[in-house]
Amino acid sequence: MGIYKYIYGPVPSRRMGISLGISPIPKKYCNYSCIYCQLGRTKNLTNRRSEFFDLKEIVKEFEDISQKDIYYDVVTIVGEGEPTLYSELGKLIKKVKSMTDKPVAVITNGALMYDEKTRKDLMKADIVLPSIDACNENMFTRINRPSRSINYKNMVEGLIEFSKHYSGQLWLEIMLVKGYNDSVDNLIDFKKILSKINYDKLYINTPVRPPAESFVKKVDPEKMELAVEMLEGISIDQLISEGFYSEIEDDVEAVVSIIKRHPMNQFEIVAFLEKRGNKNPMEVFEKLSYIDEIEVVEYMNYDTYRLI
């Protein structure tokens, strides 16, 4: 099996089980440049929707992989940038749903929720997972560092409007960053905003992989527990995920194909290689060290491999 350009995984998802990913966006194209992003800083900050890749090519790849005996629980449209920037998102969701009986999810930062066309596209998905990391404009600017054309108030109002009409599962996520949005007053303000949104689940997260900025720190366990209690959410730390998977035969290529969209720490890579029967993981790590597009970042006392 060759390396797909738009399809990746399946990869483990603590929220959704085993996820088969679709990436319709070029590397690091986003309308945010979040300080905590595990992919690193946004290289192309834009809020313009475009058909970055031919819809037919993406659909052709999914059609090919759907004919293989690969297990997954959900198809997730996310990848290397903000998926709602893909102008053919609605058509892509519709095409994918016609080829699988598994739910189709979109993981989004929610920035374009103010746009009626984007909301209409997302209505076609079975699960939509927007982020809301700020409870005011200043916090929004500091954490998410959005494109200048994005207004916090409009984004929140768009999310509220979407929730009124969406018939699928709406799962929100708040990323708590130590010293930025984790105070009791912040949580009270979050609670007020959440009361206006019709959502099904709320996940509360904190950075556990190397963030875009070195000053970003995960919140203390006590703060996480308080947030879970006050907001009646689910701590992602408490969810269990299964291992990574790839049908690519070459071990190095298999690892690279995953970390292009989903960073892996050294323990995850070793477990992945052992699962494939590789008895010499150090050889793989050595080969990875010669690949210019890969960087190794030390965070929380372990090394994480991601694409530059």
mmCIF file of C-alpha atoms in Angstrom, residues 16-289:
data_model
loop_
_atom_site.group_PDB
_atom_site.id
_atom_site.type_symbol
_atom_site.label_atom_id
_atom_site.label_comp_id
_atom_site.label_asym_id
_atom_site.label_seq_id
_atom_site.Cartn_x
_atom_site.Cartn_y
_atom_site.Cartn_z
ATOM 1 C CA MET A 16 -13.704 8.786 19.446
ATOM 2 C CA GLY A 17 -11.752 5.525 19.524
ATOM 3 C CA ILE A 18 -9.902 4.571 16.340
ATOM 4 C CA SER A 19 -9.994 7.438 13.860
ATOM 5 C CA LEU A 20 -9.344 7.363 10.110
ATOM 6 C CA GLY A 21 -8.211 10.874 9.243
ATOM 7 C CA ILE A 22 -8.743 13.097 6.226
ATOM 8 C CA SER A 23 -6.629 16.226 5.780
ATOM 9 C CA PRO A 24 -8.015 18.611 3.118
ATOM 10 C CA ILE A 25 -5.730 21.482 4.147
ATOM 11 C CA PRO A 26 -2.024 22.126 3.382
ATOM 12 C CA LYS A 27 0.465 21.984 6.236
ATOM 13 C CA LYS A 28 -0.098 24.632 8.928
ATOM 14 C CA TYR A 29 -2.766 26.637 7.080
ATOM 15 C CA CYS A 30 -5.017 27.987 9.806
ATOM 16 C CA ASN A 31 -6.993 31.050 10.896
ATOM 17 C CA TYR A 32 -5.543 30.722 14.410
ATOM 18 C CA SER A 33 -1.965 30.446 15.631
ATOM 19 C CA CYS A 34 -2.696 28.973 19.052
ATOM 20 C CA ILE A 35 0.052 29.158 21.637
ATOM 21 C CA TYR A 36 -0.595 25.524 22.605
ATOM 22 C CA CYS A 37 -0.834 23.952 19.117
ATOM 23 C CA GLN A 38 0.884 20.554 18.966
ATOM 24 C CA LEU A 39 1.719 21.105 15.293
ATOM 25 C CA GLY A 40 3.776 24.203 16.104
ATOM 26 C CA ARG A 41 3.226 27.783 14.961
ATOM 27 C CA THR A 42 0.916 28.476 12.038
ATOM 28 C CA LYS A 43 2.974 29.228 8.935
ATOM 29 C CA ASN A 44 0.090 30.451 6.775
ATOM 30 C CA LEU A 45 -2.397 32.523 8.790
ATOM 31 C CA THR A 46 -5.479 32.983 6.632
ATOM 32 C CA ASN A 47 -9.235 33.168 6.995
ATOM 33 C CA ARG A 48 -9.993 32.674 3.313
ATOM 34 C CA ARG A 49 -11.780 29.464 2.365
ATOM 35 C CA SER A 50 -10.415 27.713 -0.715
ATOM 36 C CA GLU A 51 -10.391 24.366 -2.530
ATOM 37 C CA PHE A 52 -6.754 23.751 -1.627
ATOM 38 C CA PHE A 53 -6.876 20.230 -3.062
ATOM 39 C CA ASP A 54 -9.109 18.745 -5.753
ATOM 40 C CA LEU A 55 -12.185 17.254 -4.103
ATOM 41 C CA LYS A 56 -12.171 14.357 -6.582
ATOM 42 C CA GLU A 57 -8.623 13.378 -5.583
ATOM 43 C CA ILE A 58 -9.503 13.274 -1.887
ATOM 44 C CA VAL A 59 -12.651 11.261 -2.565
ATOM 45 C CA LYS A 60 -10.691 8.868 -4.809
ATOM 46 C CA GLU A 61 -8.220 8.162 -1.996
ATOM 47 C CA PHE A 62 -11.008 7.545 0.500
ATOM 48 C CA GLU A 63 -12.780 5.266 -1.956
ATOM 49 C CA ASP A 64 -9.558 3.278 -2.348
ATOM 50 C CA ILE A 65 -8.898 2.874 1.374
ATOM 51 C CA SER A 66 -12.546 2.091 2.120
ATOM 52 C CA GLN A 67 -12.187 -1.054 0.003
ATOM 53 C CA LYS A 68 -9.395 -2.346 2.247
ATOM 54 C CA ASP A 69 -9.898 -4.358 5.418
ATOM 55 C CA ILE A 70 -9.033 -1.566 7.850
ATOM 56 C CA TYR A 71 -10.832 -1.139 11.154
ATOM 57 C CA TYR A 72 -11.836 2.297 12.404
ATOM 58 C CA ASP A 73 -14.623 3.741 14.534
ATOM 59 C CA VAL A 74 -14.985 7.144 12.928
ATOM 60 C CA VAL A 75 -13.804 9.213 9.965
ATOM 61 C CA THR A 76 -12.308 12.471 11.198
ATOM 62 C CA ILE A 77 -11.750 15.494 8.972
ATOM 63 C CA VAL A 78 -8.968 17.516 10.591
ATOM 64 C CA GLY A 79 -5.344 17.020 9.540
ATOM 65 C CA GLU A 80 -2.626 19.625 9.194
ATOM 66 C CA GLY A 81 -4.673 22.831 9.407
ATOM 67 C CA GLU A 82 -8.160 24.183 10.055
ATOM 68 C CA PRO A 83 -10.553 21.966 8.021
ATOM 69 C CA THR A 84 -13.331 24.557 7.686
ATOM 70 C CA LEU A 85 -10.978 26.576 5.462
ATOM 71 C CA TYR A 86 -11.615 23.905 2.819
ATOM 72 C CA SER A 87 -14.353 25.434 0.672
ATOM 73 C CA GLU A 88 -15.659 22.033 -0.497
ATOM 74 C CA LEU A 89 -16.060 20.695 3.041
ATOM 75 C CA GLY A 90 -19.802 20.118 2.747
ATOM 76 C CA LYS A 91 -19.401 18.144 -0.479
ATOM 77 C CA LEU A 92 -16.521 16.162 1.025
ATOM 78 C CA ILE A 93 -18.596 15.160 4.054
ATOM 79 C CA LYS A 94 -21.483 14.119 1.810
ATOM 80 C CA LYS A 95 -19.223 12.004 -0.438
ATOM 81 C CA VAL A 96 -17.505 10.284 2.490
ATOM 82 C CA LYS A 97 -20.829 9.480 4.155
ATOM 83 C CA SER A 98 -21.992 7.805 0.953
ATOM 84 C CA MET A 99 -19.035 5.380 1.166
ATOM 85 C CA THR A 100 -19.063 4.403 4.846
ATOM 86 C CA ASP A 101 -21.559 3.609 7.559
ATOM 87 C CA LYS A 102 -19.198 4.996 10.211
ATOM 88 C CA PRO A 103 -19.853 8.488 11.612
ATOM 89 C CA VAL A 104 -18.054 11.429 10.028
ATOM 90 C CA ALA A 105 -16.611 13.981 12.454
ATOM 91 C CA VAL A 106 -15.054 17.405 11.944
ATOM 92 C CA ILE A 107 -12.596 18.771 14.503
ATOM 93 C CA THR A 108 -12.576 22.561 14.185
ATOM 94 C CA ASN A 109 -11.350 25.579 16.089
ATOM 95 C CA GLY A 110 -14.796 27.100 15.548
ATOM 96 C CA ALA A 111 -13.399 30.338 14.143
ATOM 97 C CA LEU A 112 -15.648 30.324 11.062
ATOM 98 C CA MET A 113 -18.856 29.535 12.931
ATOM 99 C CA TYR A 114 -19.984 33.095 12.207
ATOM 100 C CA ASP A 115 -20.067 32.237 8.486
ATOM 101 C CA GLU A 116 -23.419 30.868 7.324
ATOM 102 C CA LYS A 117 -21.898 28.768 4.519
ATOM 103 C CA THR A 118 -19.475 27.122 6.949
ATOM 104 C CA ARG A 119 -22.291 26.333 9.373
ATOM 105 C CA LYS A 120 -24.289 24.830 6.509
ATOM 106 C CA ASP A 121 -21.331 22.609 5.550
ATOM 107 C CA LEU A 122 -20.858 21.410 9.127
ATOM 108 C CA MET A 123 -24.549 20.528 9.428
ATOM 109 C CA LYS A 124 -23.814 17.510 7.204
ATOM 110 C CA ALA A 125 -21.371 15.948 9.713
ATOM 111 C CA ASP A 126 -22.435 13.409 12.336
ATOM 112 C CA ILE A 127 -20.159 14.891 15.003
ATOM 113 C CA VAL A 128 -18.733 18.408 15.192
ATOM 114 C CA LEU A 129 -16.029 19.181 17.753
ATOM 115 C CA PRO A 130 -15.371 22.936 18.090
ATOM 116 C CA SER A 131 -12.940 24.511 20.532
ATOM 117 C CA ILE A 132 -13.693 27.462 22.766
ATOM 118 C CA ASP A 133 -10.583 28.360 24.753
ATOM 119 C CA ALA A 134 -11.428 31.909 25.775
ATOM 120 C CA CYS A 135 -14.198 33.661 27.666
ATOM 121 C CA ASN A 136 -13.380 37.183 26.477
ATOM 122 C CA GLU A 137 -11.758 39.028 23.572
ATOM 123 C CA ASN A 138 -8.433 39.692 25.315
ATOM 124 C CA MET A 139 -8.024 36.052 26.319
ATOM 125 C CA PHE A 140 -8.998 35.007 22.786
ATOM 126 C CA THR A 141 -6.240 37.177 21.314
ATOM 127 C CA ARG A 142 -3.618 35.929 23.781
ATOM 128 C CA ILE A 143 -4.359 32.198 23.466
ATOM 129 C CA ASN A 144 -5.658 31.690 19.932
ATOM 130 C CA ARG A 145 -3.888 34.583 18.153
ATOM 131 C CA PRO A 146 -6.534 34.685 15.403
ATOM 132 C CA SER A 147 -6.491 36.153 11.935
ATOM 133 C CA ARG A 148 -7.367 39.860 12.107
ATOM 134 C CA SER A 149 -10.687 39.292 10.370
ATOM 135 C CA ILE A 150 -11.989 37.072 13.192
ATOM 136 C CA ASN A 151 -14.001 38.677 15.960
ATOM 137 C CA TYR A 152 -14.487 36.831 19.253
ATOM 138 C CA LYS A 153 -18.089 37.931 19.750
ATOM 139 C CA ASN A 154 -19.088 36.902 16.219
ATOM 140 C CA MET A 155 -17.386 33.524 16.638
ATOM 141 C CA VAL A 156 -19.251 32.755 19.873
ATOM 142 C CA GLU A 157 -22.578 33.970 18.475
ATOM 143 C CA GLY A 158 -22.023 31.767 15.419
ATOM 144 C CA LEU A 159 -21.409 28.744 17.633
ATOM 145 C CA ILE A 160 -24.586 29.476 19.586
ATOM 146 C CA GLU A 161 -26.547 29.813 16.343
ATOM 147 C CA PHE A 162 -25.112 26.565 14.967
ATOM 148 C CA SER A 163 -26.074 24.699 18.122
ATOM 149 C CA LYS A 164 -29.706 25.772 17.759
ATOM 150 C CA HIS A 165 -30.144 23.995 14.427
ATOM 151 C CA TYR A 166 -27.574 21.173 14.394
ATOM 152 C CA SER A 167 -29.106 17.704 14.710
ATOM 153 C CA GLY A 168 -25.856 15.756 15.155
ATOM 154 C CA GLN A 169 -23.567 15.426 18.154
ATOM 155 C CA LEU A 170 -21.903 18.675 19.254
ATOM 156 C CA TRP A 171 -18.844 18.042 21.436
ATOM 157 C CA LEU A 172 -17.077 21.136 22.744
ATOM 158 C CA GLU A 173 -13.485 21.315 23.966
ATOM 159 C CA ILE A 174 -11.796 23.832 26.226
ATOM 160 C CA MET A 175 -7.993 23.801 26.313
ATOM 161 C CA LEU A 176 -6.886 25.086 29.708
ATOM 162 C CA VAL A 177 -3.491 26.802 29.773
ATOM 163 C CA LYS A 178 -1.874 27.533 33.124
ATOM 164 C CA GLY A 179 -2.166 31.207 34.043
ATOM 165 C CA TYR A 180 -4.238 32.099 30.975
ATOM 166 C CA ASN A 181 -7.778 30.745 31.366
ATOM 167 C CA ASP A 182 -7.802 28.539 34.461
ATOM 168 C CA SER A 183 -8.843 30.876 37.288
ATOM 169 C CA VAL A 184 -12.121 30.500 39.178
ATOM 170 C CA ASP A 185 -13.377 33.738 37.605
ATOM 171 C CA ASN A 186 -12.503 32.378 34.156
ATOM 172 C CA LEU A 187 -14.439 29.184 34.841
ATOM 173 C CA ILE A 188 -17.463 31.191 35.997
ATOM 174 C CA ASP A 189 -17.361 33.169 32.736
ATOM 175 C CA PHE A 190 -17.004 29.959 30.705
ATOM 176 C CA LYS A 191 -20.061 28.565 32.472
ATOM 177 C CA LYS A 192 -22.125 31.606 31.431
ATOM 178 C CA ILE A 193 -21.124 31.160 27.779
ATOM 179 C CA LEU A 194 -21.713 27.403 27.819
ATOM 180 C CA SER A 195 -25.236 27.923 29.164
ATOM 181 C CA LYS A 196 -26.155 29.530 25.820
ATOM 182 C CA ILE A 197 -24.887 26.620 23.688
ATOM 183 C CA ASN A 198 -26.825 23.409 23.050
ATOM 184 C CA TYR A 199 -24.014 20.863 23.235
ATOM 185 C CA ASP A 200 -23.900 17.144 23.991
ATOM 186 C CA LYS A 201 -20.469 16.789 25.588
ATOM 187 C CA LEU A 202 -17.809 19.081 26.991
ATOM 188 C CA TYR A 203 -14.201 17.898 27.049
ATOM 189 C CA ILE A 204 -11.640 19.738 29.129
ATOM 190 C CA ASN A 205 -8.043 19.429 27.993
ATOM 191 C CA THR A 206 -4.610 20.811 28.826
ATOM 192 C CA PRO A 207 -1.398 20.666 26.750
ATOM 193 C CA VAL A 208 0.257 17.243 27.059
ATOM 194 C CA ARG A 209 2.287 17.405 23.828
ATOM 195 C CA PRO A 210 4.929 20.038 22.998
ATOM 196 C CA PRO A 211 3.127 23.342 22.355
ATOM 197 C CA ALA A 212 3.914 25.994 19.778
ATOM 198 C CA GLU A 213 5.325 28.246 22.500
ATOM 199 C CA SER A 214 7.713 27.083 25.217
ATOM 200 C CA PHE A 215 6.048 29.245 27.884
ATOM 201 C CA VAL A 216 2.814 27.248 27.666
ATOM 202 C CA LYS A 217 2.265 24.986 30.672
ATOM 203 C CA LYS A 218 -0.369 22.418 31.541
ATOM 204 C CA VAL A 219 -2.704 23.293 34.408
ATOM 205 C CA ASP A 220 -2.277 21.764 37.846
ATOM 206 C CA PRO A 221 -4.351 18.621 38.559
ATOM 207 C CA GLU A 222 -6.356 20.523 41.183
ATOM 208 C CA LYS A 223 -7.342 23.153 38.613
ATOM 209 C CA MET A 224 -8.354 20.449 36.160
ATOM 210 C CA GLU A 225 -10.543 18.772 38.787
ATOM 211 C CA LEU A 226 -12.152 22.106 39.657
ATOM 212 C CA ALA A 227 -12.865 22.855 35.989
ATOM 213 C CA VAL A 228 -14.420 19.422 35.477
ATOM 214 C CA GLU A 229 -16.627 19.959 38.517
ATOM 215 C CA MET A 230 -17.661 23.555 37.793
ATOM 216 C CA LEU A 231 -18.267 23.090 34.064
ATOM 217 C CA GLU A 232 -19.607 19.534 34.345
ATOM 218 C CA GLY A 233 -17.143 18.384 31.727
ATOM 219 C CA ILE A 234 -14.992 15.353 30.978
ATOM 220 C CA SER A 235 -11.240 15.445 31.515
ATOM 221 C CA ILE A 236 -9.510 14.096 28.406
ATOM 222 C CA ASP A 237 -6.674 12.925 30.684
ATOM 223 C CA GLN A 238 -9.046 10.287 32.055
ATOM 224 C CA LEU A 239 -9.868 8.827 28.637
ATOM 225 C CA ILE A 240 -8.004 5.817 27.276
ATOM 226 C CA SER A 241 -6.839 5.608 23.659
ATOM 227 C CA GLU A 242 -5.743 2.631 21.617
ATOM 228 C CA GLY A 243 -2.478 2.420 19.666
ATOM 229 C CA PHE A 244 -1.453 3.887 16.319
ATOM 230 C CA TYR A 245 -1.865 1.899 13.107
ATOM 231 C CA SER A 246 -0.528 1.974 9.549
ATOM 232 C CA GLU A 247 -0.615 -0.424 6.612
ATOM 233 C CA ILE A 248 2.550 1.080 5.136
ATOM 234 C CA GLU A 249 5.129 -1.723 5.130
ATOM 235 C CA ASP A 250 8.282 0.321 5.714
ATOM 236 C CA ASP A 251 8.509 1.188 9.425
ATOM 237 C CA VAL A 252 10.152 4.581 8.947
ATOM 238 C CA GLU A 253 7.654 5.625 6.276
ATOM 239 C CA ALA A 254 4.829 4.422 8.492
ATOM 240 C CA VAL A 255 5.995 6.570 11.411
ATOM 241 C CA VAL A 256 6.513 9.600 9.167
ATOM 242 C CA SER A 257 3.043 9.219 7.642
ATOM 243 C CA ILE A 258 1.529 9.445 11.128
ATOM 244 C CA ILE A 259 3.576 12.298 12.579
ATOM 245 C CA LYS A 260 2.853 14.419 9.507
ATOM 246 C CA ARG A 261 -0.552 15.029 11.097
ATOM 247 C CA HIS A 262 -0.288 13.634 14.623
ATOM 248 C CA PRO A 263 2.881 14.084 16.739
ATOM 249 C CA MET A 264 4.141 10.969 18.570
ATOM 250 C CA ASN A 265 6.393 10.713 21.607
ATOM 251 C CA GLN A 266 9.190 8.141 21.785
ATOM 252 C CA PHE A 267 7.156 5.718 23.885
ATOM 253 C CA GLU A 268 4.282 5.780 21.386
ATOM 254 C CA ILE A 269 6.716 5.139 18.530
ATOM 255 C CA VAL A 270 8.317 2.194 20.347
ATOM 256 C CA ALA A 271 4.904 0.683 21.165
ATOM 257 C CA PHE A 272 3.826 1.192 17.545
ATOM 258 C CA LEU A 273 6.962 -0.537 16.228
ATOM 259 C CA GLU A 274 6.687 -3.426 18.694
ATOM 260 C CA LYS A 275 3.096 -3.966 17.617
ATOM 261 C CA ARG A 276 4.377 -4.296 14.033
ATOM 262 C CA GLY A 277 7.035 -6.836 15.073
ATOM 263 C CA ASN A 278 10.003 -4.486 14.805
ATOM 264 C CA LYS A 279 12.800 -5.688 17.106
ATOM 265 C CA ASN A 280 15.194 -2.791 16.525
ATOM 266 C CA PRO A 281 13.403 0.527 17.202
ATOM 267 C CA MET A 282 16.719 2.364 17.663
ATOM 268 C CA GLU A 283 17.445 1.848 13.966
ATOM 269 C CA VAL A 284 14.165 3.594 13.137
ATOM 270 C CA PHE A 285 14.955 6.472 15.514
ATOM 271 C CA GLU A 286 18.363 6.868 13.869
ATOM 272 C CA LYS A 287 16.788 7.090 10.406
ATOM 273 C CA LEU A 288 14.225 9.598 11.682
ATOM 274 C CA SER A 289 17.083 11.801 12.922
#
